[in-house]
Amino acid sequence: MERILELYEKMYKDYALSIFEVEIKLHTARTTRMNGRLQAYFNSSMNRNTFARIMCKAYQTDTPVTITEVCELLNANRSSVSVMVDECEKEGWIKVARENNKAMCMATDELYEKTMMYVFWKKQISQSIVGDQYKKITQIESVLRSVGVPVPDFSYGEKNIYEDSVELVNLKGGSNDNSVK
């Protein structure tokens, strides 16, 4: 059983390396793919990058978001979000409907289409870099569960990310006290 757990640890570390590689490629792309004002603007900061995703989600779900909602999602102040909204509206990247001192925002076709191009690109790199590693790690977890062996704990305290109830075990021996929900 110890050899299986050692194999799992190695596979988990390989999976981690693939995640690191994707994140590095994302960073590189964000800093080098500045083809035009739209990419340069939204790749210039994490808040602007996430703002684009919030606007595209609003577009795709046909559910505009308020500046207050954006502030909460970005953990940013109202003033900086209002500046982004004004700048993006002026550029034609978002639509803003103002009513009763409230602004409702969502992406325009241009921002949505450019972001979907990014989604396609990210799908390709994620699949090619992470896909096989993810399959391997989930398959071995399934095997461990099927034979009643707790899945080793590599959560480093972030146990709330699991959707299913999973018993985690510290590789140095012993089960953790709580099941994860």
XYZ file of N, CA and C in Angstrom:
543
model
N 0.826 -1.192 0.000
C 0.000 0.000 0.000
C 0.877 1.264 0.000
N 2.002 1.173 0.705
C 2.903 2.318 0.782
C 3.396 2.735 -0.606
N 3.654 1.760 -1.475
C 4.122 2.055 -2.840
C 3.037 2.799 -3.630
N 1.783 2.422 -3.424
C 0.682 3.113 -4.116
C 0.609 4.559 -3.655
N 0.763 4.770 -2.357
C 0.733 6.138 -1.834
C 1.933 6.941 -2.332
N 3.078 6.312 -2.474
C 4.253 6.991 -3.042
C 3.996 7.355 -4.506
N 3.377 6.435 -5.245
C 3.018 6.702 -6.636
C 2.041 7.876 -6.715
N 1.053 7.879 -5.825
C 0.086 8.984 -5.802
C 0.796 10.311 -5.543
N 1.712 10.318 -4.587
C 2.440 11.549 -4.284
C 3.228 12.034 -5.500
N 3.888 11.120 -6.196
C 4.633 11.498 -7.402
C 3.692 12.047 -8.466
N 2.561 11.362 -8.670
C 1.592 11.823 -9.675
C 1.020 13.185 -9.298
N 0.784 13.397 -8.017
C 0.253 14.677 -7.566
C 1.266 15.792 -7.819
N 2.526 15.506 -7.575
C 3.571 16.497 -7.826
C 3.719 16.772 -9.326
N 3.563 15.742 -10.158
C 3.576 15.943 -11.613
C 2.394 16.818 -12.038
N 1.251 16.573 -11.433
C 0.062 17.395 -11.706
C 0.340 18.847 -11.311
N 0.954 19.031 -10.136
C 1.294 20.386 -9.689
C 2.216 21.070 -10.692
N 3.205 20.337 -11.204
C 4.105 20.913 -12.208
C 3.338 21.363 -13.453
N 2.345 20.573 -13.860
C 1.562 20.963 -15.042
C 0.744 22.225 -14.765
N 0.230 22.361 -13.552
C -0.494 23.586 -13.178
C 0.468 24.775 -13.207
N 1.657 24.599 -12.654
C 2.655 25.675 -12.677
C 2.951 26.106 -14.109
N 3.114 25.116 -14.998
C 3.434 25.401 -16.403
C 2.324 26.207 -17.073
N 1.076 25.833 -16.819
C -0.050 26.579 -17.398
C -0.056 28.007 -16.879
N 0.135 28.174 -15.575
C 0.130 29.520 -15.004
C 1.265 30.372 -15.571
N 2.423 29.775 -15.782
C 3.549 30.503 -16.377
C 3.208 30.912 -17.810
N 2.616 29.989 -18.573
C 2.228 30.311 -19.952
C 1.165 31.404 -19.987
N 0.233 31.368 -19.034
C -0.788 32.418 -18.959
C -0.138 33.772 -18.701
N 0.782 33.799 -17.763
C 1.471 35.055 -17.465
C 2.232 35.565 -18.696
N 2.964 34.657 -19.321
C 3.729 35.039 -20.504
C 2.808 35.593 -21.583
N 1.691 34.919 -21.805
C 0.743 35.377 -22.823
C 0.175 36.747 -22.464
N -0.132 36.935 -21.201
C -0.713 38.221 -20.792
C 0.277 39.361 -20.930
N 1.556 39.053 -20.810
C 2.547 40.122 -20.908
C 3.096 40.312 -22.314
N 2.885 39.340 -23.184
C 3.431 39.467 -24.537
C 2.352 39.614 -25.610
N 1.159 39.172 -25.340
C 0.079 39.245 -26.340
C -0.670 40.563 -26.190
N -0.061 41.602 -26.596
C -0.656 42.931 -26.476
C -1.060 43.453 -27.847
N -1.797 42.639 -28.579
C -2.218 43.001 -29.932
C -3.442 43.906 -29.865
N -3.203 45.178 -29.724
C -4.291 46.139 -29.715
C -4.596 46.660 -28.326
N -5.409 47.701 -28.323
C -5.740 48.403 -27.080
C -6.506 47.515 -26.096
N -7.410 46.699 -26.601
C -8.222 45.861 -25.729
C -7.339 44.892 -24.931
N -6.490 44.155 -25.608
C -5.612 43.212 -24.902
C -4.657 43.937 -23.959
N -4.103 45.032 -24.414
C -3.169 45.778 -23.563
C -3.870 46.255 -22.295
N -5.088 46.733 -22.437
C -5.827 47.243 -21.278
C -6.139 46.118 -20.291
N -6.756 45.044 -20.759
C -7.214 43.991 -19.851
C -6.089 43.088 -19.349
N -4.948 43.088 -20.008
C -3.806 42.319 -19.523
C -2.887 43.146 -18.627
N -3.208 44.415 -18.424
C -2.311 45.294 -17.670
C -2.398 45.127 -16.154
N -3.466 44.517 -15.646
C -3.549 44.265 -14.203
C -4.502 43.106 -13.938
N -4.342 42.488 -12.774
C -5.221 41.377 -12.408
C -6.669 41.848 -12.295
N -6.877 43.037 -11.717
C -8.251 43.539 -11.588
C -8.895 43.776 -12.947
N -8.158 44.353 -13.869
C -8.713 44.578 -15.206
C -8.982 43.253 -15.913
N -8.085 42.302 -15.739
C -8.257 40.991 -16.351
C -9.510 40.312 -15.813
N -9.684 40.338 -14.508
C -10.863 39.724 -13.896
C -12.116 40.522 -14.231
N -12.004 41.828 -14.318
C -13.140 42.670 -14.715
C -13.677 42.229 -16.082
N -12.776 41.938 -17.009
C -13.200 41.459 -18.334
C -13.994 40.166 -18.205
N -13.547 39.270 -17.317
C -14.258 37.995 -17.126
C -15.639 38.224 -16.517
N -15.713 39.155 -15.575
C -17.005 39.485 -14.954
C -17.961 40.049 -16.004
N -17.438 40.922 -16.855
C -18.280 41.524 -17.894
C -18.745 40.473 -18.908
N -17.855 39.538 -19.242
C -18.220 38.477 -20.198
C -19.211 37.489 -19.594
N -19.075 37.208 -18.320
C -20.052 36.346 -17.649
C -21.421 37.024 -17.668
N -21.445 38.309 -17.409
C -22.706 39.059 -17.456
C -23.309 38.999 -18.859
N -22.464 39.152 -19.870
C -22.906 39.082 -21.268
C -23.478 37.706 -21.583
N -22.730 36.662 -21.233
C -23.140 35.300 -21.576
C -24.419 34.892 -20.853
N -24.590 35.335 -19.616
C -25.790 34.978 -18.849
C -26.907 35.997 -19.020
N -26.619 37.060 -19.769
C -27.568 38.152 -19.980
C -28.058 38.708 -18.647
N -27.098 38.849 -17.711
C -27.389 39.359 -16.374
C -26.382 40.451 -16.050
N -26.699 41.711 -16.385
C -25.770 42.799 -16.085
C -25.438 42.865 -14.591
N -24.251 43.359 -14.287
C -23.816 43.487 -12.905
C -23.645 44.955 -12.532
N -23.844 45.238 -11.264
C -23.690 46.603 -10.773
C -22.232 46.850 -10.396
N -21.902 48.109 -10.258
C -20.555 48.472 -9.814
C -20.304 47.904 -8.421
N -21.315 47.916 -7.574
C -21.175 47.351 -6.226
C -20.825 45.871 -6.290
N -21.488 45.131 -7.170
C -21.184 43.701 -7.320
C -19.759 43.492 -7.818
N -19.329 44.314 -8.764
C -17.964 44.214 -9.282
C -16.961 44.519 -8.172
N -17.248 45.540 -7.366
C -16.365 45.881 -6.240
C -16.200 44.688 -5.314
N -17.303 44.008 -5.010
C -17.247 42.853 -4.120
C -16.450 41.713 -4.751
N -16.676 41.450 -6.034
C -15.968 40.361 -6.707
C -14.474 40.628 -6.824
N -14.109 41.872 -7.054
C -12.698 42.228 -7.202
C -12.032 42.584 -5.878
N -12.851 42.754 -4.840
C -12.347 43.262 -3.571
C -11.608 44.580 -3.819
N -12.288 45.447 -4.573
C -11.703 46.727 -4.976
C -12.627 47.859 -4.526
N -12.089 49.068 -4.473
C -12.917 50.199 -4.060
C -13.767 50.715 -5.223
N -14.826 51.398 -4.864
C -15.808 51.886 -5.831
C -15.171 52.841 -6.844
N -14.260 53.654 -6.370
C -13.636 54.645 -7.247
C -12.849 53.978 -8.382
N -12.030 52.953 -8.063
C -11.235 52.303 -9.113
C -12.123 51.508 -10.069
N -13.179 50.902 -9.566
C -14.097 50.170 -10.440
C -14.852 51.142 -11.336
N -15.269 52.265 -10.784
C -15.978 53.278 -11.588
C -15.097 53.792 -12.722
N -13.803 53.953 -12.450
C -12.861 54.387 -13.487
C -12.793 53.331 -14.593
N -12.690 52.043 -14.212
C -12.652 50.967 -15.218
C -13.931 50.970 -16.049
N -15.063 51.118 -15.386
C -16.345 51.129 -16.092
C -16.368 52.284 -17.102
N -15.977 53.470 -16.658
C -15.974 54.635 -17.554
C -15.012 54.439 -18.722
N -13.787 53.961 -18.441
C -12.803 53.754 -19.502
C -13.290 52.723 -20.521
N -13.838 51.625 -20.029
C -14.275 50.548 -20.922
C -15.515 50.929 -21.711
N -16.392 51.684 -21.092
C -17.574 52.164 -21.815
C -17.146 53.119 -22.934
N -16.224 54.009 -22.630
C -15.715 54.965 -23.617
C -15.075 54.245 -24.812
N -14.350 53.145 -24.536
C -13.705 52.361 -25.601
C -14.696 51.484 -26.363
N -15.900 51.322 -25.833
C -16.897 50.472 -26.486
C -16.755 48.996 -26.135
N -16.067 48.692 -25.027
C -15.852 47.303 -24.624
C -16.943 46.777 -23.705
N -17.642 47.706 -23.021
C -18.779 47.301 -22.194
C -19.961 48.219 -22.467
N -21.160 47.686 -22.182
C -22.393 48.474 -22.242
C -22.778 48.796 -20.809
N -23.222 50.027 -20.589
C -23.636 50.440 -19.256
C -25.025 51.061 -19.351
N -25.939 50.534 -18.569
C -27.284 51.112 -18.472
C -27.371 51.799 -17.117
N -27.586 53.110 -17.137
C -27.668 53.877 -15.888
C -29.124 54.208 -15.597
N -29.505 53.943 -14.337
C -30.883 54.206 -13.934
C -30.925 54.394 -12.422
N -31.548 55.491 -11.971
C -31.690 55.762 -10.546
C -30.369 55.630 -9.785
N -29.344 56.302 -10.267
C -28.034 56.315 -9.615
C -27.404 54.917 -9.504
N -27.753 54.044 -10.442
C -27.225 52.680 -10.466
C -26.743 52.385 -11.888
N -25.572 51.776 -12.003
C -25.034 51.425 -13.315
C -25.017 49.905 -13.449
N -25.628 49.399 -14.514
C -25.654 47.964 -14.810
C -24.758 47.736 -16.027
N -23.782 46.808 -15.901
C -22.750 46.653 -16.923
C -22.663 45.231 -17.455
N -22.236 45.137 -18.714
C -21.888 43.851 -19.321
C -21.007 44.104 -20.537
N -20.348 43.068 -20.997
C -19.453 43.172 -22.155
C -20.238 43.490 -23.418
N -19.536 44.071 -24.375
C -20.078 44.213 -25.728
C -19.655 42.988 -26.527
N -20.166 42.886 -27.741
C -19.788 41.763 -28.609
C -18.272 41.686 -28.779
N -17.626 42.841 -28.937
C -16.175 42.852 -29.173
C -15.404 42.230 -28.013
N -15.680 42.668 -26.794
C -14.968 42.124 -25.633
C -15.282 40.641 -25.477
N -16.538 40.271 -25.649
C -16.920 38.871 -25.495
C -16.205 37.992 -26.526
N -16.177 38.403 -27.779
C -15.530 37.608 -28.826
C -14.025 37.474 -28.579
N -13.371 38.557 -28.174
C -11.931 38.487 -27.883
C -11.671 37.568 -26.689
N -12.532 37.616 -25.695
C -12.361 36.770 -24.520
C -12.608 35.309 -24.874
N -13.550 35.049 -25.758
C -13.800 33.671 -26.179
C -12.617 33.131 -26.988
N -11.906 33.993 -27.690
C -10.676 33.569 -28.363
C -9.655 33.120 -27.318
N -9.583 33.870 -26.217
C -8.699 33.496 -25.105
C -9.136 32.155 -24.503
N -10.446 31.958 -24.338
C -10.964 30.699 -23.781
C -10.524 29.524 -24.652
N -10.608 29.683 -25.961
C -10.178 28.629 -26.883
C -8.692 28.346 -26.712
N -7.886 29.398 -26.647
C -6.441 29.254 -26.460
C -6.140 28.562 -25.136
N -6.816 28.991 -24.052
C -6.566 28.395 -22.739
C -7.002 26.931 -22.714
N -8.075 26.601 -23.401
C -8.516 25.205 -23.478
C -7.417 24.357 -24.109
N -6.822 24.857 -25.168
C -5.763 24.107 -25.843
C -4.557 23.882 -24.938
N -4.087 24.930 -24.259
C -2.903 24.736 -23.421
C -3.238 23.932 -22.175
N -4.431 24.129 -21.627
C -4.814 23.360 -20.437
C -4.933 21.887 -20.768
N -5.544 21.599 -21.901
C -5.710 20.204 -22.301
C -4.361 19.553 -22.570
N -3.499 20.255 -23.267
C -2.220 19.660 -23.641
C -1.270 19.539 -22.449
N -1.352 20.433 -21.497
C -0.410 20.420 -20.381
C -0.989 19.718 -19.154
N -2.229 20.027 -18.794
C -2.810 19.532 -17.556
C -3.682 18.295 -17.763
N -4.293 18.172 -18.919
C -5.290 17.134 -19.161
C -4.894 15.737 -18.739
N -3.774 15.244 -19.241
C -3.343 13.881 -18.915
C -3.016 13.735 -17.429
N -2.368 14.738 -16.860
C -2.020 14.682 -15.440
C -3.281 14.652 -14.573
N -4.273 15.447 -14.959
C -5.535 15.481 -14.213
C -6.229 14.117 -14.278
N -6.265 13.529 -15.453
C -6.884 12.199 -15.606
C -6.188 11.174 -14.721
N -4.858 11.177 -14.736
C -4.097 10.213 -13.941
C -4.394 10.362 -12.451
N -4.385 11.596 -11.974
C -4.570 11.819 -10.540
C -5.988 11.453 -10.112
N -6.986 11.749 -10.926
C -8.361 11.395 -10.552
C -8.579 9.889 -10.640
N -7.910 9.228 -11.573
C -8.050 7.767 -11.671
C -7.454 7.078 -10.448
N -6.288 7.507 -10.018
C -5.685 6.856 -8.851
C -6.489 7.169 -7.585
N -7.062 8.378 -7.491
C -7.924 8.701 -6.347
C -9.143 7.773 -6.320
N -9.702 7.517 -7.495
C -10.846 6.618 -7.597
C -10.481 5.203 -7.145
N -9.307 4.739 -7.565
C -8.844 3.408 -7.164
C -8.644 3.362 -5.648
N -8.011 4.384 -5.095
C -7.788 4.421 -3.644
C -9.117 4.354 -2.895
N -10.088 5.152 -3.314
C -11.393 5.148 -2.657
C -12.076 3.787 -2.779
N -11.961 3.174 -3.966
C -12.660 1.900 -4.196
C -12.122 0.771 -3.320
N -10.874 0.876 -2.891
C -10.323 -0.153 -2.010
C -10.276 0.313 -0.553
N -10.935 1.438 -0.280
C -11.059 1.913 1.096
C -9.837 2.602 1.660
N -8.969 3.083 0.790
C -7.768 3.784 1.253
C -8.027 5.293 1.178
N -7.836 6.009 2.297
C -8.049 7.454 2.266
C -7.103 8.140 1.278
N -7.598 9.156 0.619
C -6.797 9.933 -0.335
C -5.808 10.782 0.460
N -4.513 10.735 0.100
C -3.524 11.551 0.813
C -3.880 13.036 0.785
N -3.535 13.722 1.852
C -3.889 15.132 2.031
C -2.775 16.035 1.515
N -3.017 16.650 0.354
C -2.100 17.663 -0.181
C -2.786 19.024 -0.219
N -3.793 19.211 0.628
C -4.606 20.433 0.581
C -3.925 21.636 1.222
N -2.960 21.415 2.068
C -2.290 22.505 2.779
C -3.292 23.467 3.408
N -4.377 22.892 3.944
C -5.356 23.699 4.661
C -6.537 24.162 3.828
N -6.529 23.967 2.540
C -7.628 24.420 1.675
C -8.633 23.302 1.433
N -9.129 22.711 2.480
C -10.011 21.567 2.348
C -11.405 21.932 1.841
N -11.795 23.180 1.938
C -13.122 23.586 1.505
C -13.293 23.567 -0.011
N -12.258 23.287 -0.772
C -12.368 23.274 -2.229
C -12.993 22.003 -2.761
N -13.074 20.965 -1.929
C -13.615 19.700 -2.395
C -15.130 19.741 -2.377
N -15.749 19.246 -3.447
C -17.202 19.214 -3.531
C -17.763 17.970 -2.866
N -17.114 16.857 -3.020
C -17.586 15.607 -2.447
C -16.959 15.413 -1.075
N -17.610 14.595 -0.265
C -17.048 14.257 1.028
C -15.873 13.318 0.796
N -14.682 13.757 1.172
C -13.468 12.982 0.933
C -12.701 12.907 2.239
N -12.334 11.714 2.640
C -11.468 11.597 3.811
C -10.036 11.731 3.329
N -9.321 12.649 3.932
C -7.930 12.871 3.562
C -7.037 12.286 4.643
N -5.883 11.822 4.246
C -4.947 11.251 5.208
C -3.589 11.907 5.020
N -2.944 12.212 6.141
C -1.611 12.776 6.092
C -0.653 11.665 5.670
N 0.227 11.926 4.712
C 1.133 10.894 4.214
C 2.092 10.377 5.284
N 2.290 11.143 6.333
C 3.193 10.692 7.383
C 2.481 9.720 8.324
N 1.219 9.418 8.001
C 0.486 8.438 8.803
C -0.657 9.068 9.548
N -1.726 8.316 9.674
C -2.883 8.777 10.431
C -3.849 9.545 9.582
N -5.086 9.408 9.924
C -6.158 10.086 9.201
C -6.420 11.453 9.828
N -6.829 12.416 9.035
C -7.233 13.701 9.581
C -8.551 13.517 10.301
N -8.810 14.373 11.285
C -9.996 14.227 12.112
C -11.289 14.430 11.367
N -11.299 15.289 10.382
C -12.574 15.640 9.770
C -12.657 15.204 8.323
N -13.860 14.809 7.950
C -14.131 14.568 6.539
C -14.358 15.915 5.896
N -14.092 15.996 4.627
C -14.233 17.252 3.902
C -15.558 17.241 3.191
N -16.282 18.320 3.300
C -17.581 18.442 2.611
C -17.422 19.366 1.445
